[in-house]
Coordinates of C-alpha atoms in Angstrom, one line a residue:
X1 CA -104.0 -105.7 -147.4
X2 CA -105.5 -109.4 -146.9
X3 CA -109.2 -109.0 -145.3
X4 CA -110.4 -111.4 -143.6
X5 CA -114.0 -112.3 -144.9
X6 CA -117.0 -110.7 -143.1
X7 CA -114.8 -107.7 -141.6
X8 CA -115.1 -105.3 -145.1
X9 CA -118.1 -105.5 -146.7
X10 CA -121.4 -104.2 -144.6
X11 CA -121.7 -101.0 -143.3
X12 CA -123.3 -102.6 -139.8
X13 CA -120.3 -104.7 -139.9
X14 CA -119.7 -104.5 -135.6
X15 CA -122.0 -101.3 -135.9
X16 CA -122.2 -101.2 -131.4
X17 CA -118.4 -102.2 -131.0
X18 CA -116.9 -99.4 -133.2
X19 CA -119.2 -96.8 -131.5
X20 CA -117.8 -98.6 -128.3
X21 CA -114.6 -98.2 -129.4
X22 CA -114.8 -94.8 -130.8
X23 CA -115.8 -93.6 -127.6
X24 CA -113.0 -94.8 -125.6
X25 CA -110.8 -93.4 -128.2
X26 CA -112.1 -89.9 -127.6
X27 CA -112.1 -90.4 -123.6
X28 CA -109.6 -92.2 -122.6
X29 CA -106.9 -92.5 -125.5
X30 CA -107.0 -89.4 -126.6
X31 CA -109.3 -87.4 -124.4
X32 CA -111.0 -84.1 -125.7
X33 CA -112.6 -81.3 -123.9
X34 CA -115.4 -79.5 -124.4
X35 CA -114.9 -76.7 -127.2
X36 CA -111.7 -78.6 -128.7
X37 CA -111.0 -77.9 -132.5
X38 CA -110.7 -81.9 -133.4
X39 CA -109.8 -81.8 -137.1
X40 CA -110.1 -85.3 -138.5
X41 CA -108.6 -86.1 -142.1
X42 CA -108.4 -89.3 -144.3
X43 CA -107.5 -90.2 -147.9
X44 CA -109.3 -92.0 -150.2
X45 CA -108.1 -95.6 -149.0
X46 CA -109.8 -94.8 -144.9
X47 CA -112.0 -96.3 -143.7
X48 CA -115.3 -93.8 -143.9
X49 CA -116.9 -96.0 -141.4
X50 CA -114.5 -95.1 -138.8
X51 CA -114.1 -91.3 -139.6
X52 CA -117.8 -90.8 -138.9
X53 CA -117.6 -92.7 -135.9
X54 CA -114.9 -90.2 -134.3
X55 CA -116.8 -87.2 -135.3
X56 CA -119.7 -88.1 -133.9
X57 CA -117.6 -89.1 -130.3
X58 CA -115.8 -86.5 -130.5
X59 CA -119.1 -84.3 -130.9
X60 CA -120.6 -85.9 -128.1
X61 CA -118.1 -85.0 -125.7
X62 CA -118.4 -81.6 -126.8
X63 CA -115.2 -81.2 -128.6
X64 CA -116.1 -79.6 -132.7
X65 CA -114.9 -82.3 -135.2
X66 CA -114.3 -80.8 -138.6
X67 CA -113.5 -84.0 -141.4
X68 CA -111.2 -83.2 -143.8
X69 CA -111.0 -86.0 -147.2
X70 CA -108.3 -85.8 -149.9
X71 CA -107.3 -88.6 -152.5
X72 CA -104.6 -90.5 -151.4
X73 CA -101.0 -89.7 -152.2
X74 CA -98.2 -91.9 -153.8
X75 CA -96.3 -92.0 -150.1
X76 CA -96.6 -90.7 -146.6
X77 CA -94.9 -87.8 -145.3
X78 CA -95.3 -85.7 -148.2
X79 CA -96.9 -81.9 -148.2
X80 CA -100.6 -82.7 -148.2
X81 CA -103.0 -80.5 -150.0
X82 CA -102.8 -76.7 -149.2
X83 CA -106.4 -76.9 -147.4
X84 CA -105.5 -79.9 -145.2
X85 CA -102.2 -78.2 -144.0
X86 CA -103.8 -75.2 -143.3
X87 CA -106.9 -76.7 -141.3
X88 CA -104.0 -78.6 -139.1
X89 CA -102.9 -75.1 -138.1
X90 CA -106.4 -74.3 -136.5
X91 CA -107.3 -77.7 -135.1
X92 CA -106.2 -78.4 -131.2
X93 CA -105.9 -81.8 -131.9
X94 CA -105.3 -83.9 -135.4
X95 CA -106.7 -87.3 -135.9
X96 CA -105.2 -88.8 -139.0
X97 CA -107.0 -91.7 -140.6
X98 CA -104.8 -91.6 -144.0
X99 CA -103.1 -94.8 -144.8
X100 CA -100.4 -91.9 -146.8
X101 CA -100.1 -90.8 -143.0
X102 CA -98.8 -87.2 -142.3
X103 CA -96.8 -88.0 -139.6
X104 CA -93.0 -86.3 -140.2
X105 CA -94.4 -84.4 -143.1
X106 CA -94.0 -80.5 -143.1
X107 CA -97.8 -80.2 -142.5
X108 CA -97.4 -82.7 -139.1
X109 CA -94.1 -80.4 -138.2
X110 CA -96.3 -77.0 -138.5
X111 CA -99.2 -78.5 -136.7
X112 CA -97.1 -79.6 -133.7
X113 CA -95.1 -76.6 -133.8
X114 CA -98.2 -74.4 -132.8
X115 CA -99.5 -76.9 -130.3
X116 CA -102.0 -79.2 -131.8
X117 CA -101.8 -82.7 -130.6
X118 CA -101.2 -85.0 -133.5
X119 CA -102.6 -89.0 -133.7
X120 CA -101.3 -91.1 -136.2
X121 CA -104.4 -93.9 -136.4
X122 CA -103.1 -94.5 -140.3
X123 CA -105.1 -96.7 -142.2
X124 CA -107.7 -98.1 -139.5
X125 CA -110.4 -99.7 -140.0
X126 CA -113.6 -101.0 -138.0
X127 CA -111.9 -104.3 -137.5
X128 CA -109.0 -103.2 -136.6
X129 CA -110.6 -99.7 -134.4
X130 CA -112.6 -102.8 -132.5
X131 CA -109.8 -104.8 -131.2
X132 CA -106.8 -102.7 -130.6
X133 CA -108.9 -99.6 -128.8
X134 CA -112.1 -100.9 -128.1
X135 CA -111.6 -104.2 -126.5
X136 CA -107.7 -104.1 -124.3
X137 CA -107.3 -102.4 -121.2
X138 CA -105.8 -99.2 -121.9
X139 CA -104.4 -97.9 -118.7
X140 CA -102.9 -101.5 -118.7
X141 CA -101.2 -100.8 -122.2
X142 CA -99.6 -97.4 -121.3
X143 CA -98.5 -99.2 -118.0
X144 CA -96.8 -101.5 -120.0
X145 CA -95.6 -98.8 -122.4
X146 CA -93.8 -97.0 -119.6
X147 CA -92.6 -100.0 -118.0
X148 CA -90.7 -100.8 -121.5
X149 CA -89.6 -97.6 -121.3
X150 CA -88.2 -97.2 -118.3
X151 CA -86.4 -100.8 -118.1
X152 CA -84.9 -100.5 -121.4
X153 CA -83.4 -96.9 -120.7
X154 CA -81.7 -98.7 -117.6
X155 CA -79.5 -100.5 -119.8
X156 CA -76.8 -99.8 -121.1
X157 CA -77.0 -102.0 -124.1
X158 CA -80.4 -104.1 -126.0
X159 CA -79.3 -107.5 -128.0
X160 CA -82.0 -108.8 -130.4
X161 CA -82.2 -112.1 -131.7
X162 CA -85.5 -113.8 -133.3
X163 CA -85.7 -117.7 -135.1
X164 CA -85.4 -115.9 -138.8
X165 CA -81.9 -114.6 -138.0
X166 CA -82.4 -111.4 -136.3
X167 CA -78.9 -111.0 -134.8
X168 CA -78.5 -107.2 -133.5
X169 CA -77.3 -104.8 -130.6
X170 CA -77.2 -101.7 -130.0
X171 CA -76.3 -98.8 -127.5
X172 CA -79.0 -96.8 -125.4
X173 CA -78.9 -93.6 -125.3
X174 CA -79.5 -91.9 -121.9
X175 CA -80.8 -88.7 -123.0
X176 CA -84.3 -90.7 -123.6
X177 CA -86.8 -90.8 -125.7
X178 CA -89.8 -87.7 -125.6
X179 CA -91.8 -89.8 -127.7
X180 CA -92.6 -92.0 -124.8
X181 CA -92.1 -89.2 -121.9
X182 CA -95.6 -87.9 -120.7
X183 CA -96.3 -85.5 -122.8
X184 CA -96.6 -81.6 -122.4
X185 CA -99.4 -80.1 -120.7
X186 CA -99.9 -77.5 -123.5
X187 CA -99.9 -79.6 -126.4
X188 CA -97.6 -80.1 -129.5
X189 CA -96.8 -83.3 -129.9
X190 CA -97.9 -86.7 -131.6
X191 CA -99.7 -89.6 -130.0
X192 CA -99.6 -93.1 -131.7
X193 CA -102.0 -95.8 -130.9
X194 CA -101.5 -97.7 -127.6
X195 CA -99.3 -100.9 -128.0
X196 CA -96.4 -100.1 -128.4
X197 CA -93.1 -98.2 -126.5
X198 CA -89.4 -98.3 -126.5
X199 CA -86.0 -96.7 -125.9
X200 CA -83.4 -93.9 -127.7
X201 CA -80.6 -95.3 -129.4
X202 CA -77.3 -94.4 -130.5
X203 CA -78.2 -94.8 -134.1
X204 CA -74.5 -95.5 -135.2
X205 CA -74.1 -98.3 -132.9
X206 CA -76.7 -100.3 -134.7
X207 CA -74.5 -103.6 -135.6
X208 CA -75.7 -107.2 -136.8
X209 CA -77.9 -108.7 -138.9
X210 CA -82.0 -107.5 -138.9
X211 CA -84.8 -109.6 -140.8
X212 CA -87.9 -108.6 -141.2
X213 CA -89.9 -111.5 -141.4
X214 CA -93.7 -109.8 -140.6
X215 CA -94.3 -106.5 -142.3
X216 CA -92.4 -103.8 -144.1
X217 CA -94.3 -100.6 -145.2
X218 CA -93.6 -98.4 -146.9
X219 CA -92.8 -99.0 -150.0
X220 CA -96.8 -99.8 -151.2
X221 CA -95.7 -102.7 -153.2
X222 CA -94.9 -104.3 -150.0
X223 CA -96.5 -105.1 -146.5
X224 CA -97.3 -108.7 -144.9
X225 CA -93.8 -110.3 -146.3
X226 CA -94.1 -113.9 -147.7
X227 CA -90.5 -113.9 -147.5
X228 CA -88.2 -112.5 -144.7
X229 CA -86.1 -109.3 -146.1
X230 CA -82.6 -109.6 -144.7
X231 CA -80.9 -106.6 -143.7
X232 CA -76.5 -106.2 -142.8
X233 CA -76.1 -103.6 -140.6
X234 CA -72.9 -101.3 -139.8
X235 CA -72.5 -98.5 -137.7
X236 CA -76.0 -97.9 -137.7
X237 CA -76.3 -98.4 -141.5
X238 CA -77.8 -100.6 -144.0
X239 CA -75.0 -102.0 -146.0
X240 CA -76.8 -105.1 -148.0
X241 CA -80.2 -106.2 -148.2
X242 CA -80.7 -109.7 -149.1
X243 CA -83.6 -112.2 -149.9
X244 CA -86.0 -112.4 -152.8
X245 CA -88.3 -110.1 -154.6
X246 CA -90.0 -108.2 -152.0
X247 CA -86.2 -107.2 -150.6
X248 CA -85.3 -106.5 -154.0
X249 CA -88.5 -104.2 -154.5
X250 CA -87.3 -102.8 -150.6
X251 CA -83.7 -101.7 -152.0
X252 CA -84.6 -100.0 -155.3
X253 CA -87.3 -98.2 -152.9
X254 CA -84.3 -97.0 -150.9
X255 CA -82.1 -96.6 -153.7
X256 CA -85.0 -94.5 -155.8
X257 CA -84.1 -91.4 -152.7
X258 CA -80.6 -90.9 -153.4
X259 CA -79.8 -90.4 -149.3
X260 CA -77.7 -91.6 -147.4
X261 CA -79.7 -90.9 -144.6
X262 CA -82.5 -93.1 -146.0
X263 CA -80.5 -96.2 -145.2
X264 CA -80.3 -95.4 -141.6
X265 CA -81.7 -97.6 -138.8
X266 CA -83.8 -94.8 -137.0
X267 CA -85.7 -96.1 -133.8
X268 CA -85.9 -99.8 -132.1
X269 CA -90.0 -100.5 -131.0
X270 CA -91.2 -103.1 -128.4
X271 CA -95.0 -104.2 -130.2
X272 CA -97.9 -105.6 -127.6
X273 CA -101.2 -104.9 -128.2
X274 CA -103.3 -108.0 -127.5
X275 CA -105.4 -107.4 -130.3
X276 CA -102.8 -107.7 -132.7
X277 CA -101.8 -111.7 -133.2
X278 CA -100.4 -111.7 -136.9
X279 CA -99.5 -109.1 -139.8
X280 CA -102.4 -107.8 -141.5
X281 CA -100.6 -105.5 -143.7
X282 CA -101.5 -102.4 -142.1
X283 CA -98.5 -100.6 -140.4
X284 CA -100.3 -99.1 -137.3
X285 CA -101.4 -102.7 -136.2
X286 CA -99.0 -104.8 -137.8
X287 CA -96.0 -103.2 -135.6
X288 CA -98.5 -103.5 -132.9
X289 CA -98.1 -107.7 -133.3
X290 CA -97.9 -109.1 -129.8
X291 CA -94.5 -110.0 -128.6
X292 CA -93.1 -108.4 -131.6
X293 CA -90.2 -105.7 -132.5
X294 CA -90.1 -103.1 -135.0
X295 CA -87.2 -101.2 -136.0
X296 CA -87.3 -98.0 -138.3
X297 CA -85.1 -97.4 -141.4
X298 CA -84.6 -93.5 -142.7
X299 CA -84.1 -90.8 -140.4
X300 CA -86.2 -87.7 -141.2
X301 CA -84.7 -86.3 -138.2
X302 CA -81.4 -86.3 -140.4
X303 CA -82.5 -85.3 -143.0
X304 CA -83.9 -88.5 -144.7
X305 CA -86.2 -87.7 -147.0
X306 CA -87.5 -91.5 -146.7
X307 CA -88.8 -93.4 -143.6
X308 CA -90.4 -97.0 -143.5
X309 CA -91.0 -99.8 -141.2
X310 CA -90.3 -103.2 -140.4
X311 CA -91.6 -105.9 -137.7
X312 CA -89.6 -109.0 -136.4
X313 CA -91.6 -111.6 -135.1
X314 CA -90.7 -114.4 -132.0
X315 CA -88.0 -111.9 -130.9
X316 CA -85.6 -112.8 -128.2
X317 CA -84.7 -109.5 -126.6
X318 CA -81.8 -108.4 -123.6
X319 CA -81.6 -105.4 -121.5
X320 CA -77.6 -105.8 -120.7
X321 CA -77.5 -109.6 -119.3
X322 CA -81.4 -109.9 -118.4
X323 CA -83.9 -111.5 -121.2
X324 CA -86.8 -109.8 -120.8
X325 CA -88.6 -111.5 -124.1
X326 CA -88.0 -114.8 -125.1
X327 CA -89.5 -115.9 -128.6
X328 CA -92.4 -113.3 -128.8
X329 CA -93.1 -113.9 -125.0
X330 CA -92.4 -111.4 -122.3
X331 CA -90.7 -113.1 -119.2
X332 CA -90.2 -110.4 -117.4
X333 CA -92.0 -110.5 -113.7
X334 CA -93.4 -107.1 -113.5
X335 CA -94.1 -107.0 -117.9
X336 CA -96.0 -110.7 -117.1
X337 CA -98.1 -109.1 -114.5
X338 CA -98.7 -106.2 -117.2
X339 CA -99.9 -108.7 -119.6
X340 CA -102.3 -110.4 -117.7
X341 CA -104.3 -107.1 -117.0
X342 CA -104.4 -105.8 -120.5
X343 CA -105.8 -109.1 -121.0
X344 CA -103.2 -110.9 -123.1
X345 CA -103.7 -114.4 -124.6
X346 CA -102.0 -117.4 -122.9
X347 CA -100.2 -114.8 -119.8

């Protein structure tokens, strides 16, 4: 990742804001209760600063944090250590700081499975804990999540366009989305960081042209792309993948799985956290980018045994005949209004 100077090195580096912002994240984002098994877990590449900082929120509020810290693995989604896995089956809620995130893994799918609330915060740090949790309006972002949500399942059909090429549509499907449904009272399920929403698709309608011309992670030997990473799409499919070296280091990623379900586009994301203005190289934010989109390749629910991400930026976007988004900026009356009280720049 690129860090920007002054944000990395000092362990007082915004010392008040990240116990500001780790406060808010154990109260409003994700709020625990009294007596709560929190079990918190990073790799080797977290950010220490900001696993302490949870534990002691979440010990203030009277939940019982237990921190968990393994070294890193080669990818996400793969079976973590044996203790990590079977801590997740104890803890009532999972806070993940890995940047090799266990989301989709069989550890994440056990966990959920007997109720513990999972939150994917991969790869986080203080700079990034301080301006996408600690500093936007929260209720205003999941207002704006559900909004999405709720306008994009309306239609019948989302077109996609951006100034790199981006040229795509695809069909909704009405059966929804539970990842953006309020979630069950008794627990099981995963909670990303606010920011972000969207809509089910028929994956095999997926047709066009995608290029992702912000970020694309995994594989590690990518993530802010200096070039754009051009993707033909048919029936849901990647056919070809075009552009320089970072799309050829993309396709013999894909190709290194041997699935077909690998090259499958997966899920379609709406991006607009207002702390989020450019690609930092670190998924959880960088498919938070204001105004962007973010589509997923490899379906684990299919099988895949692969799953990365990619972020459009200046997207133009249409629910059936009505723009909602033009060139990374909502137009939208009631998603304007919405980004005015997160506060978003220039709304």
């Amino acid at each position: 990742m690129e860090l920007a100077w002054g944000t990395e090195p000092r362990d007082g580096y915004l010392g008040p804001e990240l116990m500001h912002a780790a406060h808010k994240l154990v109260t409003e984002m994700r709020p625990l209760e009294p007596g709560q098994d929190v079990l918190i877990t990073a790799d080797s590449l977290a950010d220490m600063r900001v696993v302490h900082a949870t534990a002691g929120a979440a010990l203030a509020v009277g939940a019982v944090p237990t921190t968990v810290v393994y070294p890193t693995q080669p990818e996400p989604m793969q079976v973590p250590p044996g203790p990590v896995a079977k801590a997740a089956l104890g803890a009532d809620v999972w806070i993940d700081f890995a940047v090799a995130y266990q989301l989709y893994s069989p550890a994440y799918h056990a966990a959920i499975d007997g109720g513990c609330i999972y939150v994917c915060l991969t790869g986080m740090d203080v700079d990034m804990m301080v301006r996408t949790v600690g500093r936007p309006d929260y209720a205003a972002l999941q207002r704006m999540a559900a909004r999405l949500y709720r306008l994009s399942q309306a239609a019948d059909t989302v077109r996609v366009t951006s100034p790199a090429g981006t040229d795509m549509a695809m069909a909704v499907d009405k059966a929804g989305d539970s990842f953006w449904e309020p979630p069950p009272a008794e627990g099981g399920f995963p909670q990303m960081l606010g920011g972000q929403s969207g809509f089910m698709i028929h994956r095999e309608s997926v047709e066009g042209i995608l290029v992702f011309d912000g970020a694309l992670w995994p594989p590690s030997a990518l993530g802010v792309l200096r070039e754009p990473v051009r993707l033909s799409i048919e029936e849901g499919y990647v056919k070809e993948i075009e552009g320089g070296r970072e799309a050829a280091a993309f396709s013999r990623w894909l190709a290194g799985f041997e699935h077909p379900e690998a090259y499958l586009v997966d899920h379609a994301c709406y991006g607009f956290n207002p702390g989020v203005n450019r690609p930092s190289g670190r998924i959880l934010e960088d498919e938070r980018v204001f105004g962007c989109m973010q589509f997923g390749v490899g379906a684990p629910d299919y099988g895949s045994p692969a799953h990365t991400d990619g972020v459009v930026l200046d997207p133009s976007v249409w629910l059936d005949d009505v723009q909602i988004e033009e060139k990374g900026r909502y137009t939208h009356p009631k998603l304007v209004e919405l980004c005015r009280a997160m506060p978003a720049p220039g709304y």
